[in-house]
C-alpha atoms as a PDB file:
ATOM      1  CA  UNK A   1     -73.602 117.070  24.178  1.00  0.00           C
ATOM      2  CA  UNK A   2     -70.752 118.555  26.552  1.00  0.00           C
ATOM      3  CA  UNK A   3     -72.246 117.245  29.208  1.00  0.00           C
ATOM      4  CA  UNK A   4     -72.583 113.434  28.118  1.00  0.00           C
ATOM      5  CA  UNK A   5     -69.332 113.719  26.538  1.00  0.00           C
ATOM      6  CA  UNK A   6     -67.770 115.233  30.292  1.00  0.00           C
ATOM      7  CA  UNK A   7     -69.637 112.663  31.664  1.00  0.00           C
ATOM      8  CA  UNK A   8     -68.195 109.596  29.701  1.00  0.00           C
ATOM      9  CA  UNK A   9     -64.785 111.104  30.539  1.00  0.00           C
ATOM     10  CA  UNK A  10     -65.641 111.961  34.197  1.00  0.00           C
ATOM     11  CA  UNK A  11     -66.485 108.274  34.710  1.00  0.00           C
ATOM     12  CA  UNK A  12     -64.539 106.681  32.752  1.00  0.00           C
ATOM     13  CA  UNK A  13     -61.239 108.107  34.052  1.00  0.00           C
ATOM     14  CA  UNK A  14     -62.155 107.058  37.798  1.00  0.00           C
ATOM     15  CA  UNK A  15     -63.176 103.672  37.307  1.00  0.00           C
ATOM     16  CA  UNK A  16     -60.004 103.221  35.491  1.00  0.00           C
ATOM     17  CA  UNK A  17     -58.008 104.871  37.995  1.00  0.00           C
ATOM     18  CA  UNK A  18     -59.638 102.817  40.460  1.00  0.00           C
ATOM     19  CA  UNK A  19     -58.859  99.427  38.566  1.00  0.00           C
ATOM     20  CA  UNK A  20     -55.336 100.340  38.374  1.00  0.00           C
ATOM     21  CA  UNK A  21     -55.269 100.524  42.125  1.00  0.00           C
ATOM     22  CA  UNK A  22     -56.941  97.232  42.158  1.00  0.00           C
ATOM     23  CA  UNK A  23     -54.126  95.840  40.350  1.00  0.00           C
ATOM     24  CA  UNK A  24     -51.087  97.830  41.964  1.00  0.00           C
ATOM     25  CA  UNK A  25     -53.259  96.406  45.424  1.00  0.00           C
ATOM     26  CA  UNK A  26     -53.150  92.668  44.010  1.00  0.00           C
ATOM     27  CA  UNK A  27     -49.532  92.467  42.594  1.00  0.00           C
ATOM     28  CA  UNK A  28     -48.474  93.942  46.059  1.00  0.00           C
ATOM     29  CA  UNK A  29     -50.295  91.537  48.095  1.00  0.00           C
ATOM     30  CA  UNK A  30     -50.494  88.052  45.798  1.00  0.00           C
ATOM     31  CA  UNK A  31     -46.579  88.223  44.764  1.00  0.00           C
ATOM     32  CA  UNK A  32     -46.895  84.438  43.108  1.00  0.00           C
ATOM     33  CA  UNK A  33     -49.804  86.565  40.612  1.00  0.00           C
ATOM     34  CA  UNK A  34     -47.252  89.087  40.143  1.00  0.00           C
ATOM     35  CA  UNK A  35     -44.422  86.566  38.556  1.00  0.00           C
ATOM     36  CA  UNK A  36     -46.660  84.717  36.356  1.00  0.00           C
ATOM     37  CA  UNK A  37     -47.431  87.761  34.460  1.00  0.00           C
ATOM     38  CA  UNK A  38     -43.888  89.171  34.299  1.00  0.00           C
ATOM     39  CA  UNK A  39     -42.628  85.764  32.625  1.00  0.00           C
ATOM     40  CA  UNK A  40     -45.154  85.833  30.302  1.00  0.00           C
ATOM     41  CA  UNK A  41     -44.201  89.726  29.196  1.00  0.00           C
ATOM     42  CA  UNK A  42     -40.892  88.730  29.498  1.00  0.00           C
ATOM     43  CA  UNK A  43     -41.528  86.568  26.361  1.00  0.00           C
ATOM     44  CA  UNK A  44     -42.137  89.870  24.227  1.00  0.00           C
ATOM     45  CA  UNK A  45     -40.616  92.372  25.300  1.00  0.00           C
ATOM     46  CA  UNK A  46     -37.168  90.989  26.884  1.00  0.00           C
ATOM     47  CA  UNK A  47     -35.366  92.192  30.215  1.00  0.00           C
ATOM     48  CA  UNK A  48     -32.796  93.342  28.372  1.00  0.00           C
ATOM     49  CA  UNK A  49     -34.881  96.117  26.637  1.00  0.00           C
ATOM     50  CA  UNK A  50     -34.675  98.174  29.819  1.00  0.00           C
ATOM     51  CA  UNK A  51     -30.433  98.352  29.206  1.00  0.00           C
ATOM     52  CA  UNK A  52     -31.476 100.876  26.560  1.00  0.00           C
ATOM     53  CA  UNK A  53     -33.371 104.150  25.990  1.00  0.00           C
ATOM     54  CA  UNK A  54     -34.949 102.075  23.081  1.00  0.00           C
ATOM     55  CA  UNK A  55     -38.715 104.047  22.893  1.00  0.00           C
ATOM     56  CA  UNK A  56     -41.753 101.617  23.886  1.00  0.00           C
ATOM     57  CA  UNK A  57     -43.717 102.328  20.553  1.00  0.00           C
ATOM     58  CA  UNK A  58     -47.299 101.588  20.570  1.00  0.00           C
ATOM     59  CA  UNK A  59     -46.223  98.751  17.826  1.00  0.00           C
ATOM     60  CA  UNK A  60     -44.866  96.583  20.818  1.00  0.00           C
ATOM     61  CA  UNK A  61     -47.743  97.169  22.893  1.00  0.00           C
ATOM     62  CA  UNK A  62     -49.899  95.835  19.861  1.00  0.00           C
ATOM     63  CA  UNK A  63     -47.130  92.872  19.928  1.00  0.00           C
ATOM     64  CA  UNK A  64     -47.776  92.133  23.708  1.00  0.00           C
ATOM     65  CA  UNK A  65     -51.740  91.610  22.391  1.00  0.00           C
ATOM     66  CA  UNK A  66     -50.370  88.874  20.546  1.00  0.00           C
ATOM     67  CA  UNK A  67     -48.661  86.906  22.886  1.00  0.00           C
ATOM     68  CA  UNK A  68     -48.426  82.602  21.933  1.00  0.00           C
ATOM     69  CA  UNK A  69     -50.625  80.149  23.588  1.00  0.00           C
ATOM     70  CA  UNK A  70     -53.806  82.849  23.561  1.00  0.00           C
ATOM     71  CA  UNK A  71     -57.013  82.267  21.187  1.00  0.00           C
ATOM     72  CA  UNK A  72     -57.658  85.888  22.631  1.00  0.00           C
ATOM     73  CA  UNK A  73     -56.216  89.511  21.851  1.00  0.00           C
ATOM     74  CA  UNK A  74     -54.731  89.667  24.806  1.00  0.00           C
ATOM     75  CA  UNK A  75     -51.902  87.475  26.980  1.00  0.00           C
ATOM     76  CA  UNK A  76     -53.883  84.678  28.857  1.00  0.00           C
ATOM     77  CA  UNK A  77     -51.812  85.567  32.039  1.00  0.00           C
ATOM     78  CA  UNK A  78     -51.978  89.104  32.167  1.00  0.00           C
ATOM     79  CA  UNK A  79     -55.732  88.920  30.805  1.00  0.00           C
ATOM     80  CA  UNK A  80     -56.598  86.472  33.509  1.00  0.00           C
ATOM     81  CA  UNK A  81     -54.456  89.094  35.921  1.00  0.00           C
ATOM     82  CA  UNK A  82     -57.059  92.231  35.053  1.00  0.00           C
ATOM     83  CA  UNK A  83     -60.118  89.886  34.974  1.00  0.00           C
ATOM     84  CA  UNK A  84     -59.531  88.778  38.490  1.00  0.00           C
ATOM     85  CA  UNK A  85     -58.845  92.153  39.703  1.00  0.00           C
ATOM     86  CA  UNK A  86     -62.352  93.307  38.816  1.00  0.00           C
ATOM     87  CA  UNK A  87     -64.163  90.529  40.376  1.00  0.00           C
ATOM     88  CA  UNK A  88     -61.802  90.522  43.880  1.00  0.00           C
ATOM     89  CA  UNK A  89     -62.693  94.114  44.429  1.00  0.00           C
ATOM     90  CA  UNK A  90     -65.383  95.200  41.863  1.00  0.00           C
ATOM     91  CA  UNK A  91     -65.156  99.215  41.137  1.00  0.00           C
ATOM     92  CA  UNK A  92     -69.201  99.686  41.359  1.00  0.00           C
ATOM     93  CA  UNK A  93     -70.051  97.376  44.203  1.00  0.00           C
ATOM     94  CA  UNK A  94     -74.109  97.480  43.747  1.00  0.00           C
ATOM     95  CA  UNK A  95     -74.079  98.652  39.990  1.00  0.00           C
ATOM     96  CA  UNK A  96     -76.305 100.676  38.660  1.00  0.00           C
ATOM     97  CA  UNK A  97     -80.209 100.973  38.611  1.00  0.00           C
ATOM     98  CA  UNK A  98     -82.429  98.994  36.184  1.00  0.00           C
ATOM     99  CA  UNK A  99     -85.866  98.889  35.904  1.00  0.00           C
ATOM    100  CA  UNK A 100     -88.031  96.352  35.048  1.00  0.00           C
ATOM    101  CA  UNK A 101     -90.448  97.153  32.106  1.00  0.00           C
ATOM    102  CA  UNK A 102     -92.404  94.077  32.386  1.00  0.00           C
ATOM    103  CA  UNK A 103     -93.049  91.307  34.919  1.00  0.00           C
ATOM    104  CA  UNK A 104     -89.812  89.067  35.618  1.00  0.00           C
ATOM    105  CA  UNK A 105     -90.423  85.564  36.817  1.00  0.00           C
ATOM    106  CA  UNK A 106     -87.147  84.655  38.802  1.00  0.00           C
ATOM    107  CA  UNK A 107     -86.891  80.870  38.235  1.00  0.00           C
ATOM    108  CA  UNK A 108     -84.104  80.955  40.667  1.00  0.00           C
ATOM    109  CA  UNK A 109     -86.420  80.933  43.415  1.00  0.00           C
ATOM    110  CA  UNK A 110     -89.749  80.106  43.481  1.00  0.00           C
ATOM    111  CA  UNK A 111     -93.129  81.922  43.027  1.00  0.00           C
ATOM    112  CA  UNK A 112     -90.606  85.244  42.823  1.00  0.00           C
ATOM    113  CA  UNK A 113     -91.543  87.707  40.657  1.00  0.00           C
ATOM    114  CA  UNK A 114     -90.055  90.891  39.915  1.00  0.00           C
ATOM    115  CA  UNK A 115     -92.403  93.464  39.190  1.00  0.00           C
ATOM    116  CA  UNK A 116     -93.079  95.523  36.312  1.00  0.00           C
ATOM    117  CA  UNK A 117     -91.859  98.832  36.648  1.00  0.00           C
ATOM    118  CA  UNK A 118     -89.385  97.542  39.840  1.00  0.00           C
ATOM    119  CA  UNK A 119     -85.703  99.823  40.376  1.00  0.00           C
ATOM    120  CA  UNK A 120     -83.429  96.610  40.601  1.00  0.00           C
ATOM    121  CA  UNK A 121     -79.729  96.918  41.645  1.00  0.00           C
ATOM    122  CA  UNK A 122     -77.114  94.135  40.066  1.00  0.00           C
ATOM    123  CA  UNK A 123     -75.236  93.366  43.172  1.00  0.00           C
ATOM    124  CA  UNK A 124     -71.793  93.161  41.590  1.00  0.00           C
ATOM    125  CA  UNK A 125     -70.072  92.401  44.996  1.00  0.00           C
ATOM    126  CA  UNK A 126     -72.464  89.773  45.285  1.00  0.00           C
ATOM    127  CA  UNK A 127     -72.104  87.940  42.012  1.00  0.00           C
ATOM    128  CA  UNK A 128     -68.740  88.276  42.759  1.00  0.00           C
ATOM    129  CA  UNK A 129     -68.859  86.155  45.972  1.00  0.00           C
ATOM    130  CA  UNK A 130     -70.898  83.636  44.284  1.00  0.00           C
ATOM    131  CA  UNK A 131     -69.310  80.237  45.214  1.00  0.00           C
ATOM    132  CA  UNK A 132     -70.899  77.855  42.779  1.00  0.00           C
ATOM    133  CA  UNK A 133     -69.336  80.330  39.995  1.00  0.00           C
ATOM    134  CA  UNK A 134     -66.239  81.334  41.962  1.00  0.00           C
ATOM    135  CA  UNK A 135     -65.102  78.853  43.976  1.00  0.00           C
ATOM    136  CA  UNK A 136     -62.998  80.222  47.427  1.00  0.00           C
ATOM    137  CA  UNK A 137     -64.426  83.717  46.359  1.00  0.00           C
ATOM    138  CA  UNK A 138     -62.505  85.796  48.892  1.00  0.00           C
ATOM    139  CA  UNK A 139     -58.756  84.281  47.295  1.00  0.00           C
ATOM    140  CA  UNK A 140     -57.144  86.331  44.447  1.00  0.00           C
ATOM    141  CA  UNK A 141     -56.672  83.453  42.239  1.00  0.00           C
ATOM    142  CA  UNK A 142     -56.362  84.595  38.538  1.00  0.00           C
ATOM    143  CA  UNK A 143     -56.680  81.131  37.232  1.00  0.00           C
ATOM    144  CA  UNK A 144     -59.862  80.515  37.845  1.00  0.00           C
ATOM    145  CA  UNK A 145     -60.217  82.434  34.337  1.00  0.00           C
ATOM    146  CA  UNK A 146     -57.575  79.899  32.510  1.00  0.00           C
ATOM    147  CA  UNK A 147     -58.526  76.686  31.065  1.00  0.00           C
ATOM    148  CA  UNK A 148     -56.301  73.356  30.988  1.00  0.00           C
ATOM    149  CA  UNK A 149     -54.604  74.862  27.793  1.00  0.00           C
ATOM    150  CA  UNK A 150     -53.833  77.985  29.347  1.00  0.00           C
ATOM    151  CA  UNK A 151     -56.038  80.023  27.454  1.00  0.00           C
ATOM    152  CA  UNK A 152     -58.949  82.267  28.982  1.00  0.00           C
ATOM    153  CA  UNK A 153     -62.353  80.350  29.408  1.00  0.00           C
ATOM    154  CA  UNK A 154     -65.044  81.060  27.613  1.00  0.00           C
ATOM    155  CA  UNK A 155     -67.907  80.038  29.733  1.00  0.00           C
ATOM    156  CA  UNK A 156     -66.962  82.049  32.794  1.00  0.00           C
ATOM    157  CA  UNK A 157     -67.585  85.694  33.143  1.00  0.00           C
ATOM    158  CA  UNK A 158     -68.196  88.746  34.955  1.00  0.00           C
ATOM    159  CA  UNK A 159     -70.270  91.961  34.807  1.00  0.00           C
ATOM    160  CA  UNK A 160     -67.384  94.632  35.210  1.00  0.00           C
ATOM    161  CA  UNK A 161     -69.340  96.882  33.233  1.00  0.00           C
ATOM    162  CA  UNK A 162     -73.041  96.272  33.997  1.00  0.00           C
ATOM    163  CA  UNK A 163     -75.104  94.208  31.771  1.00  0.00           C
ATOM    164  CA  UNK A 164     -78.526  95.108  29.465  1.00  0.00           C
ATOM    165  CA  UNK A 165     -78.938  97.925  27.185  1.00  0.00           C
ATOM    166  CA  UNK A 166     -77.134 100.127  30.219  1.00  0.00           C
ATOM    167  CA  UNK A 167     -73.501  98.407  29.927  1.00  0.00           C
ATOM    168  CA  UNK A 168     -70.842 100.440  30.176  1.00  0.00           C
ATOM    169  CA  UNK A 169     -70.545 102.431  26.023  1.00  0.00           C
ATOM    170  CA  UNK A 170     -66.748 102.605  27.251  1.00  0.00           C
ATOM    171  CA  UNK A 171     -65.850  98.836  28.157  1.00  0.00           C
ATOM    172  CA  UNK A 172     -63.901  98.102  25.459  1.00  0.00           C
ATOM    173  CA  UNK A 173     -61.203 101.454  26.270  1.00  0.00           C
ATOM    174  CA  UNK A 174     -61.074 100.640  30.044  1.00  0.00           C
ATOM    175  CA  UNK A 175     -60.190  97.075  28.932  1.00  0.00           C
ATOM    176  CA  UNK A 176     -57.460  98.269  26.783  1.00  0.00           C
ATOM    177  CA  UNK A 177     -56.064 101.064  29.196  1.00  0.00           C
ATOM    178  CA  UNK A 178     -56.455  98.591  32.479  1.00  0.00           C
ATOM    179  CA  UNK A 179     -54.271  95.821  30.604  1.00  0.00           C
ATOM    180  CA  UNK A 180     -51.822  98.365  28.738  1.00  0.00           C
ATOM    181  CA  UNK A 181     -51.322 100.232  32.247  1.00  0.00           C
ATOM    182  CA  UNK A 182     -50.161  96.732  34.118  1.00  0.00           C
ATOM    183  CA  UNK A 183     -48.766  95.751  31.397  1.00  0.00           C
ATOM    184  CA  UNK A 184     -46.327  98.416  31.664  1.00  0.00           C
ATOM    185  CA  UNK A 185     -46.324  98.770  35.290  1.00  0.00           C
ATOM    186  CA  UNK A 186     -45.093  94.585  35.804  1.00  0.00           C
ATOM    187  CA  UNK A 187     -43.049  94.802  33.250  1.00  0.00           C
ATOM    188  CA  UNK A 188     -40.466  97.841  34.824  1.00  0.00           C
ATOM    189  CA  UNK A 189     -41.608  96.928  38.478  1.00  0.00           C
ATOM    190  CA  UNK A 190     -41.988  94.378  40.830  1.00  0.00           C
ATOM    191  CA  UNK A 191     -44.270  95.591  43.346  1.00  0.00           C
ATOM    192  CA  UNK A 192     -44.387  94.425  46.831  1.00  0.00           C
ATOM    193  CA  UNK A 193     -45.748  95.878  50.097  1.00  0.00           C
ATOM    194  CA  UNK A 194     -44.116  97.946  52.502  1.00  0.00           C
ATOM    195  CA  UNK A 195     -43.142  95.494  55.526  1.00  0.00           C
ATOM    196  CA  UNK A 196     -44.003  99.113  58.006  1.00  0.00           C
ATOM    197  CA  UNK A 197     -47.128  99.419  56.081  1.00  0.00           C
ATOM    198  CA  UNK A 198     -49.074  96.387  55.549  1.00  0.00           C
ATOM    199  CA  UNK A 199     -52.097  96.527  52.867  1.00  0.00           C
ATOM    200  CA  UNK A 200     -55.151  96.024  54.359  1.00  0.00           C
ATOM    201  CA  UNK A 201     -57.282  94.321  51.363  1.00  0.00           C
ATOM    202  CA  UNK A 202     -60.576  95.540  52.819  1.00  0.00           C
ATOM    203  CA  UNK A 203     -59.425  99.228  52.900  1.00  0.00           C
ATOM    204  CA  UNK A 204     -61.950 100.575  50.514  1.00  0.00           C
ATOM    205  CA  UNK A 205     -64.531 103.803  50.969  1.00  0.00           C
ATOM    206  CA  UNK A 206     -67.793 102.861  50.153  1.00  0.00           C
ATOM    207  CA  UNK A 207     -69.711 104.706  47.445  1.00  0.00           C
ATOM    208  CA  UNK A 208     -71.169 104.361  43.435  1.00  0.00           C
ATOM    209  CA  UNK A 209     -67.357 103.598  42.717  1.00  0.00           C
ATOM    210  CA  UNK A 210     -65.234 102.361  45.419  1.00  0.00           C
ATOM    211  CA  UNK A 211     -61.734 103.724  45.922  1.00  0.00           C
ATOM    212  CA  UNK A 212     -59.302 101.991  47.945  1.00  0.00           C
ATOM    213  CA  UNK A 213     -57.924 103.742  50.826  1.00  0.00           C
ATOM    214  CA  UNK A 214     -54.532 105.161  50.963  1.00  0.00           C
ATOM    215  CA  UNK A 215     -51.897 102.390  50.870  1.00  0.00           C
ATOM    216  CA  UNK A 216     -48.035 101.877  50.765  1.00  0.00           C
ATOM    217  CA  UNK A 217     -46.291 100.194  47.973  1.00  0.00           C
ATOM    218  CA  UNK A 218     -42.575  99.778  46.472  1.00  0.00           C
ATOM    219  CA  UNK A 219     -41.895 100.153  43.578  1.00  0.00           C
ATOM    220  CA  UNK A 220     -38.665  98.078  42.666  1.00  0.00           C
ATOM    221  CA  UNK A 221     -37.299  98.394  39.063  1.00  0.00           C
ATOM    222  CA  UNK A 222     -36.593  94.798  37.447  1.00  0.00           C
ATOM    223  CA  UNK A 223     -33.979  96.041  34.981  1.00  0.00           C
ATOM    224  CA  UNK A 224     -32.005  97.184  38.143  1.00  0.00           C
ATOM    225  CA  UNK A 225     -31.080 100.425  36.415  1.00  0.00           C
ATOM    226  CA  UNK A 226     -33.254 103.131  37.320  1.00  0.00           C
ATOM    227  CA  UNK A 227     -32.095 105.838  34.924  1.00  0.00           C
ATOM    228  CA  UNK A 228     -31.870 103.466  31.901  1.00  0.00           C
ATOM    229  CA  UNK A 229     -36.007 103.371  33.104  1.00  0.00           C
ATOM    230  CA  UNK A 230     -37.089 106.735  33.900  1.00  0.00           C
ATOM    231  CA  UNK A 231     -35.523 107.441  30.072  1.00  0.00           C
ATOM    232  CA  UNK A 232     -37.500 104.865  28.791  1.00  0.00           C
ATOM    233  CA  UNK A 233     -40.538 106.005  30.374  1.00  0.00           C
ATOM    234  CA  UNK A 234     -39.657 109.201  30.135  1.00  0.00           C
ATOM    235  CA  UNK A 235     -40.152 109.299  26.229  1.00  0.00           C
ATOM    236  CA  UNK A 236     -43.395 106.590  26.352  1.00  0.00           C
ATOM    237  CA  UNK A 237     -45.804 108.441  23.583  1.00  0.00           C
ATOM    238  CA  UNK A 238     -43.734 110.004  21.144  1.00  0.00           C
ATOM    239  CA  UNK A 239     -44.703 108.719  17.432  1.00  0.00           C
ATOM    240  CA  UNK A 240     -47.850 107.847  18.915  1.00  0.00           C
END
């Protein structure tokens, strides 16, 4: 029991770290991303809030899931945002081992069939570069996941968390801590790259979960005062 339980933990804080990356990574580099989902906070929780030491309760995170214009819990923009962060740079690249437990006919080609009793590897990175489903693959383009009302789509998805009876037990947390982390993080900053140190976007060690490679980024405060922020943030959690 420990160890399943140090296990869910183990894994689940690193593929969330790694996510957040992904997203620090994306604002940095895709500024135009960035805005979009800072106007749309801006609609809940106003610029002005950071003039105060007013406490961000977890009652005004629960408002931001409630943003106008989404048929979703969560804000279409900033939704869209975290979706297309973990198809651009998926955290487990190859995913993780299935087995077959009976023969698979693969209609998608031709007298294929997978075996009974086959090891068979979800290749997340290639779904993800799959350009009848995601057209211009390679682009950052969180749209893709918005429909002509501006709401997420419905009939396009991803496989973040593995698929079968082996998806991820913990997809529905990482969700919530990837969108409440960049929620927080574009609404104080505007992140851009450092014009010494440009991001390389293919800077990633290869393993079960990726991990980008060290990389610069600035951290500007949008409030433009600093102290009025760190006192905010400084208090985030109590009456939790």
């Amino acid at each position: 029991m420990a160890y399943l339980a140090g296990s869910l933990f183990g894994v689940g804080s690193d593929t969330t770290a790694v996510a957040i990356m992904v997203v620090v990574m994306a604002s940095a580099c895709y500024p135009k991303a960035q805005e979009k989902v800072q106007e749309e906070l801006d609609v809940v929780i106003s610029r002005d809030r950071g003039k105060s030491n007013i406490v961000i309760h977890l009652s005004e995170i629960s408002t931001l899931l409630q943003l106008p214009h989404s048929t979703t819990t969560t804000p279409p923009a900033d939704e869209a945002f975290m979706l297309e962060c973990l198809r651009w740079r998926p955290m487990t690249t190859l995913g993780f081992t299935h087995r077959a437990l009976t023969d698979i006919p693969y209609i998608r080609f031709s007298n294929t069939c997978i075996p009974e009793g086959a090891i068979v590897f979800g290749n997340h990175w290639a779904i993800s570069r799959d350009p009848s489903v995601y057209p211009n693959p390679d682009q950052f383009d969180p749209q893709r996941w918005l429909n002509t009302d501006g709401k997420i789509r419905d009939d396009l998805k991803f496989p973040s968390f593995g698929f079968g009876r082996r998806i991820c037990p913990g997809q529905h947390i990482a969700n919530r801590s990837i969108f409440i982390n960049a929620a927080l993080l574009l609404w104080s900053f505007k992140i851009t790259q450092d014009p010494e140190n440009p991001i390389d976007e293919s800077g990633f060690v290869d393993g079960v979960i990726v991990h980008p490679k060290p990389f610069a980024a600035c951290f500007e405060p949008r409030f433009g005062n600093e102290a009025a922020l760190r006192g905010v943030m400084g208090k985030y959690g109590e009456g939790l």
